[in-house]
Amino acid sequence: MRVLKYAILGLLDQKELSGYDITRLFKEEVGNFWSAKHSQIYPELKRLTEEEFICYETVIQGKKLEKKMYSITEEGRAELSKWLTTIDPIPETTKDEFMLKAYFASSMSIEELKQQIDNQLSSRKVKLTFLKKRMDDLLEQVNHHITVSSPQFGHYLVLSRAQDRETSYINWLERTLNLIEKEQ
């Protein structure tokens, strides 16, 4: 299944976007739960156009720069709707290289293990700070009042889940460090 196809259709269902806009959204908002590279997005846009799920209009930006502005077609909306209403099984566990290293903790010295945990803890705290800022910005856009019918509700759900995930990870890392320090 081409999940990227549905991610792009969903973005275009919200508003008309250029390929650059879509790439930027994958780096910012969508990147909190799904990743796609520039090299994946543009071929997918071409396929979606060929399948007639999206169309584009070439517009002039500035004096000479042309860009394609993509929009979803009725066929694309039907395809997106079919995917959105499909019940999915729980996904396989995502790959987490740090957790794989943690599994082999007995092969590291205590100092090496603590360094790995400290680095992970620091990175997770930075990420949580970023997510909180994004949430503050989102809530400011809607005057701190979000409802299920708000166009931003999906973004709110994803940001709140990402914050919970990072908070939980940070708490686990701190408990692990405490456990290690008790053993020393």
Short mmCIF file of C-alpha atoms in Angstrom, two decimals, residues 93-170:
data_model
loop_
_atom_site.label_atom_id
_atom_site.label_comp_id
_atom_site.label_asym_id
_atom_site.label_seq_id
_atom_site.Cartn_x
_atom_site.Cartn_y
_atom_site.Cartn_z
CA THR A 93 6.69 -2.01 16.27
CA THR A 94 8.60 0.93 14.87
CA LYS A 95 12.36 0.69 14.70
CA ASP A 96 14.13 2.47 17.55
CA GLU A 97 17.89 2.08 17.39
CA PHE A 98 18.34 3.38 20.92
CA MET A 99 16.01 0.69 22.28
CA LEU A 100 17.98 -1.93 20.39
CA LYS A 101 21.15 -0.65 22.09
CA ALA A 102 19.34 -0.64 25.44
CA TYR A 103 18.44 -4.29 24.91
CA PHE A 104 22.16 -5.03 24.76
CA ALA A 105 22.97 -2.89 27.83
CA SER A 106 24.91 -5.72 29.45
CA SER A 107 27.47 -5.45 26.63
CA MET A 108 28.28 -1.83 27.59
CA SER A 109 30.08 -0.41 30.57
CA ILE A 110 27.93 1.51 33.06
CA GLU A 111 29.51 4.78 31.87
CA GLU A 112 28.80 3.98 28.21
CA LEU A 113 25.21 3.10 29.07
CA LYS A 114 24.76 6.29 31.08
CA GLN A 115 26.20 8.32 28.21
CA GLN A 116 23.74 6.73 25.77
CA ILE A 117 20.84 7.47 28.10
CA ASP A 118 22.00 11.03 28.81
CA ASN A 119 22.30 11.75 25.08
CA GLN A 120 18.87 10.31 24.41
CA LEU A 121 17.37 12.24 27.34
CA SER A 122 18.84 15.51 26.10
CA SER A 123 17.55 14.94 22.55
CA ARG A 124 14.08 13.98 23.75
CA LYS A 125 13.84 17.10 25.92
CA VAL A 126 14.74 19.29 22.95
CA LYS A 127 12.10 17.55 20.86
CA LEU A 128 9.47 17.97 23.59
CA THR A 129 10.26 21.68 23.84
CA PHE A 130 9.80 21.97 20.07
CA LEU A 131 6.47 20.12 20.22
CA LYS A 132 5.21 22.32 23.05
CA LYS A 133 6.08 25.42 21.02
CA ARG A 134 4.21 24.01 18.01
CA MET A 135 1.20 23.30 20.25
CA ASP A 136 1.31 26.81 21.71
CA ASP A 137 1.40 28.24 18.16
CA LEU A 138 -1.52 26.07 17.11
CA LEU A 139 -3.62 26.99 20.13
CA GLU A 140 -2.84 30.65 19.59
CA GLN A 141 -4.18 30.35 16.01
CA VAL A 142 -7.54 29.18 17.38
CA ASN A 143 -7.59 31.52 20.40
CA HIS A 144 -6.97 28.56 22.75
CA HIS A 145 -10.28 26.97 21.75
CA ILE A 146 -10.12 23.77 19.71
CA THR A 147 -13.16 21.68 18.82
CA VAL A 148 -13.67 18.45 16.94
CA SER A 149 -15.04 20.43 13.99
CA SER A 150 -11.98 22.74 13.86
CA PRO A 151 -9.85 22.28 10.73
CA GLN A 152 -6.84 22.12 13.10
CA PHE A 153 -8.28 19.30 15.24
CA GLY A 154 -6.24 16.59 13.49
CA HIS A 155 -3.05 18.58 13.96
CA TYR A 156 -3.97 19.06 17.62
CA LEU A 157 -4.45 15.29 18.05
CA VAL A 158 -1.09 14.50 16.47
CA LEU A 159 0.78 17.13 18.48
CA SER A 160 -0.80 16.06 21.77
CA ARG A 161 0.08 12.41 21.05
CA ALA A 162 3.65 13.36 20.10
CA GLN A 163 3.99 15.30 23.36
CA ASP A 164 2.67 12.34 25.36
CA ARG A 165 5.09 10.00 23.56
CA GLU A 166 8.11 12.22 24.30
CA THR A 167 7.03 12.85 27.90
CA SER A 168 6.66 9.13 28.48
CA TYR A 169 10.05 8.42 26.89
CA ILE A 170 11.70 11.12 29.06
#
